[in-house]
mmCIF file of C-alpha atoms in Angstrom:
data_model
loop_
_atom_site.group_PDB
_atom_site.id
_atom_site.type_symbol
_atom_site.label_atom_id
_atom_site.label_comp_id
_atom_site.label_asym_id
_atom_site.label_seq_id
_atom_site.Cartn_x
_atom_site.Cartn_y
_atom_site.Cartn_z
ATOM 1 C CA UNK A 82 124.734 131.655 136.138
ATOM 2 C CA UNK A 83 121.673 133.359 136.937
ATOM 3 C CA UNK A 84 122.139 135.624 133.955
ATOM 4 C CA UNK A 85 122.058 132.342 131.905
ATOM 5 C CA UNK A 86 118.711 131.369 133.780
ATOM 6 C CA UNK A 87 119.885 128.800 136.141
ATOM 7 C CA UNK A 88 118.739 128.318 139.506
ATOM 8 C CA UNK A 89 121.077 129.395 142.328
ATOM 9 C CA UNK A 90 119.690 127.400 145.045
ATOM 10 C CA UNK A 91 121.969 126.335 147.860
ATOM 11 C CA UNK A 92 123.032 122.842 147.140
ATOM 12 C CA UNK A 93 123.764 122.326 150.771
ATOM 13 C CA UNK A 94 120.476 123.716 152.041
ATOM 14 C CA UNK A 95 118.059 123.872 149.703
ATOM 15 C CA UNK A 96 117.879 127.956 150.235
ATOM 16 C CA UNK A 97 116.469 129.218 147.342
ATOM 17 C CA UNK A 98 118.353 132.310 146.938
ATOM 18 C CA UNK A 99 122.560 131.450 147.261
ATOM 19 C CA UNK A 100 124.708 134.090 147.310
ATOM 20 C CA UNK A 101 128.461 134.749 148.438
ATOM 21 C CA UNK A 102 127.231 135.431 152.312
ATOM 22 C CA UNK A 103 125.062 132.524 152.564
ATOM 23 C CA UNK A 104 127.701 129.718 150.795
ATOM 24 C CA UNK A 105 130.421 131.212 153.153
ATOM 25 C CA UNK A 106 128.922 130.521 155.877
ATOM 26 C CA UNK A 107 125.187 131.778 156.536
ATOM 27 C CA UNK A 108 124.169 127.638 155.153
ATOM 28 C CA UNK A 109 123.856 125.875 158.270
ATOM 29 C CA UNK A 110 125.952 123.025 156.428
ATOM 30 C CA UNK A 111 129.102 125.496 155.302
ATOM 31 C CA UNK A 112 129.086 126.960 159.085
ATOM 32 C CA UNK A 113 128.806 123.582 160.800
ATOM 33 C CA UNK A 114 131.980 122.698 158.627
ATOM 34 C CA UNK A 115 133.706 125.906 159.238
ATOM 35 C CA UNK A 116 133.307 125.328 163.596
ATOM 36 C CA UNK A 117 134.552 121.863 162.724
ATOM 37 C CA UNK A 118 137.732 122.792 160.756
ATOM 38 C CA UNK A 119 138.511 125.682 163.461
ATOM 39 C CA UNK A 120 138.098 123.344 166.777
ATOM 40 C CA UNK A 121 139.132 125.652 169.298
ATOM 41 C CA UNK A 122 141.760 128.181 167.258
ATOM 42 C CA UNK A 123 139.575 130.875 167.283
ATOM 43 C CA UNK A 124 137.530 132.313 170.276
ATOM 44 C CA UNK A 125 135.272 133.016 170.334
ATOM 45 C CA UNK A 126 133.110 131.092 168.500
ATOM 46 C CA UNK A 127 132.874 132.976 164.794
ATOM 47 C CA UNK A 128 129.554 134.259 163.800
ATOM 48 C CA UNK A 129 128.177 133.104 159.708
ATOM 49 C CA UNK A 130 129.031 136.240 158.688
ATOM 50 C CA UNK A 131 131.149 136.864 155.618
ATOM 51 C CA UNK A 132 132.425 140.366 156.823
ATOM 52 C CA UNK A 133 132.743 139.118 160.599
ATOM 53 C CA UNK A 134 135.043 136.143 159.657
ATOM 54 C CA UNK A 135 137.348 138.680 157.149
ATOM 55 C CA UNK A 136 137.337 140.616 159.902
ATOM 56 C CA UNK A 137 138.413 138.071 162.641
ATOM 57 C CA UNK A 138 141.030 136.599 159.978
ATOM 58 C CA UNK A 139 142.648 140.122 159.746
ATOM 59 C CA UNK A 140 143.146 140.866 163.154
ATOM 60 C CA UNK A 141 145.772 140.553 165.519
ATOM 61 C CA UNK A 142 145.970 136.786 166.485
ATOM 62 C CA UNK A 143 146.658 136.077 169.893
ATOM 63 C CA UNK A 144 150.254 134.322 168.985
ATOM 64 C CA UNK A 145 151.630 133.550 165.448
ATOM 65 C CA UNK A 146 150.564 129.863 165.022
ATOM 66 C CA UNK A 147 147.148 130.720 165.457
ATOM 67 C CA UNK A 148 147.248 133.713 162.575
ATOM 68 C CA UNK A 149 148.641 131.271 160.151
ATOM 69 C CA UNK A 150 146.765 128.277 161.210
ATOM 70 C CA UNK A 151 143.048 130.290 160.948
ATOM 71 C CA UNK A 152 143.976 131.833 157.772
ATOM 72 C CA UNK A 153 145.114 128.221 156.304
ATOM 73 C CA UNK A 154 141.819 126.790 157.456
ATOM 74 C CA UNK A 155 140.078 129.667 156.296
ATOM 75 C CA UNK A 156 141.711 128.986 152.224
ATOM 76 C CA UNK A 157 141.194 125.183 152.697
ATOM 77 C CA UNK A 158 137.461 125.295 153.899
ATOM 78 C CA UNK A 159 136.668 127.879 150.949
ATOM 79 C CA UNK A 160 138.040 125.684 148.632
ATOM 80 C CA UNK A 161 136.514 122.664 149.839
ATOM 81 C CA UNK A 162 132.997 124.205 150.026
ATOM 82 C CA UNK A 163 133.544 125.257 146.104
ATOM 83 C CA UNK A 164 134.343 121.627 145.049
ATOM 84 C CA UNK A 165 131.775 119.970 146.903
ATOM 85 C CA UNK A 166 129.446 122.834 145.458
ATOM 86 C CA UNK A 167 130.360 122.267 142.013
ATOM 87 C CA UNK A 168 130.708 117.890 142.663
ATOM 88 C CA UNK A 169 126.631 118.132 143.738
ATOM 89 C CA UNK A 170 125.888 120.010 140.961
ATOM 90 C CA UNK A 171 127.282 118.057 138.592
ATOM 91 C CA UNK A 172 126.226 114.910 139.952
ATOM 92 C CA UNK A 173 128.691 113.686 142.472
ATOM 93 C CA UNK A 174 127.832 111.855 145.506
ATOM 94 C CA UNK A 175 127.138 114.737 148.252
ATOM 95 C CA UNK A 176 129.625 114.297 151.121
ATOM 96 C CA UNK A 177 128.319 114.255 155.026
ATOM 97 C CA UNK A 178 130.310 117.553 156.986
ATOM 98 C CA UNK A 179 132.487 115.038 159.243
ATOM 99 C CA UNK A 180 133.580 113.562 155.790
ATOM 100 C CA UNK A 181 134.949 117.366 154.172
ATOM 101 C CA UNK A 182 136.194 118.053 157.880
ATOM 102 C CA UNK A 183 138.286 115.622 157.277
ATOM 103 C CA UNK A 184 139.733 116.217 153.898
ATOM 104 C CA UNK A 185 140.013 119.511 155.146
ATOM 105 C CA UNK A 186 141.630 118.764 158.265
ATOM 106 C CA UNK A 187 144.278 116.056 156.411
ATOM 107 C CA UNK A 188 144.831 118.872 153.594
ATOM 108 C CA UNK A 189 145.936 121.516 156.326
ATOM 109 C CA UNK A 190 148.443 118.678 158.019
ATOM 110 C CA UNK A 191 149.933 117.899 154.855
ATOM 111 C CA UNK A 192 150.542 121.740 153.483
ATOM 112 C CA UNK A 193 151.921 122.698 157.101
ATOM 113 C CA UNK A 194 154.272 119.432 157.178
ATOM 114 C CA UNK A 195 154.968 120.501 153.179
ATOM 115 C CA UNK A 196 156.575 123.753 154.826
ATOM 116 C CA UNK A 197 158.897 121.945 156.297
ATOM 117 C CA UNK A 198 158.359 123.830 159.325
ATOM 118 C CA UNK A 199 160.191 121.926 161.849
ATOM 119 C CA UNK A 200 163.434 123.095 160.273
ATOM 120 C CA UNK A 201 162.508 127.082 160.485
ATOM 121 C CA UNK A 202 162.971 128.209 164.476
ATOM 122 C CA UNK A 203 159.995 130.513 164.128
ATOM 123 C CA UNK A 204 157.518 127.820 163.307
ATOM 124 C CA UNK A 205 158.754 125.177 165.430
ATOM 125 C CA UNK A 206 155.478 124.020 167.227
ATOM 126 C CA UNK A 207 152.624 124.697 164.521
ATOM 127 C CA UNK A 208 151.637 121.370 163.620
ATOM 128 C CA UNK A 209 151.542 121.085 167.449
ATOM 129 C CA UNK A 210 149.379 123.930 168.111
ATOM 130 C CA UNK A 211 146.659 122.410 165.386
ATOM 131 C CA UNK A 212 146.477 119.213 166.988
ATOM 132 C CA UNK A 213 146.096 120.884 169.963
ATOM 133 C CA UNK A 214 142.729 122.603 168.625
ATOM 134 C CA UNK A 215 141.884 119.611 167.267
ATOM 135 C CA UNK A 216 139.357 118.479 170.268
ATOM 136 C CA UNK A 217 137.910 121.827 170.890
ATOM 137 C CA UNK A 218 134.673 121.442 169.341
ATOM 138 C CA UNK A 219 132.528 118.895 167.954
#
């Protein structure tokens, strides 16, 4: 877009330069939602760093549930974040974090209960071990 001549200001933040590292998750907004959707799965707390997260996401999990669990967050935010992005630009009501923590939180319920997973042995628990992370964090 900016090769077109439109602004790339964060629509979250009003930062006037927006880039990949700043919309995931250097905007205070996009981080605040990212400590939200992650409760207590991950510790410690992630920095705003693009690289850190990748980084965190990639390594050795301390069980199974909460590798799959913190990369499924991690999809669900970054999609979230790009439709509310592209709703406020084109005009859509702007949505408060604990609103799109919620969608986000509902949206990772429904794909892990879509998986069926209380009929595969190995995943028996993970919808348990989210709502366990649930009250981690505010």
């Amino acid at each position: 877009m900016r090769a077109w001549g439109v602004e790339q200001g964060c629509l979250f933040c009003g930062e006037r330069d927006e880039d990949r590292d700043h919309l995931f998750f250097a905007c205070p907004y996009t981080y605040t939602l990212w400590l939200r959707v992650l409760g207590s799965l991950l510790q410690p707390v992630p920095s705003p760093d693009w690289n850190e997260n990748l980084c965190l996401l990639t390594a050795p999990a301390p069980n199974r549930f909460t590798s799959i669990l913190s990369k499924l967050a991690f999809q669900v935010t970054i999609y979230y974040i790009w439709k509310e992005m592209n709703g406020r630009r084109h005009n859509q009501v702007a949505r408060p974090v604990e609103q799109l923590s919620k969608f986000i939180d509902k949206t990772i319920r429904q794909r892990v209960l879509s998986t069926r997973y209380y009929e595969k042995p190995h995943l028996l628990g993970l919808l348990q071990h989210w709502f366990s992370t649930r009250t981690g964090r505010a």
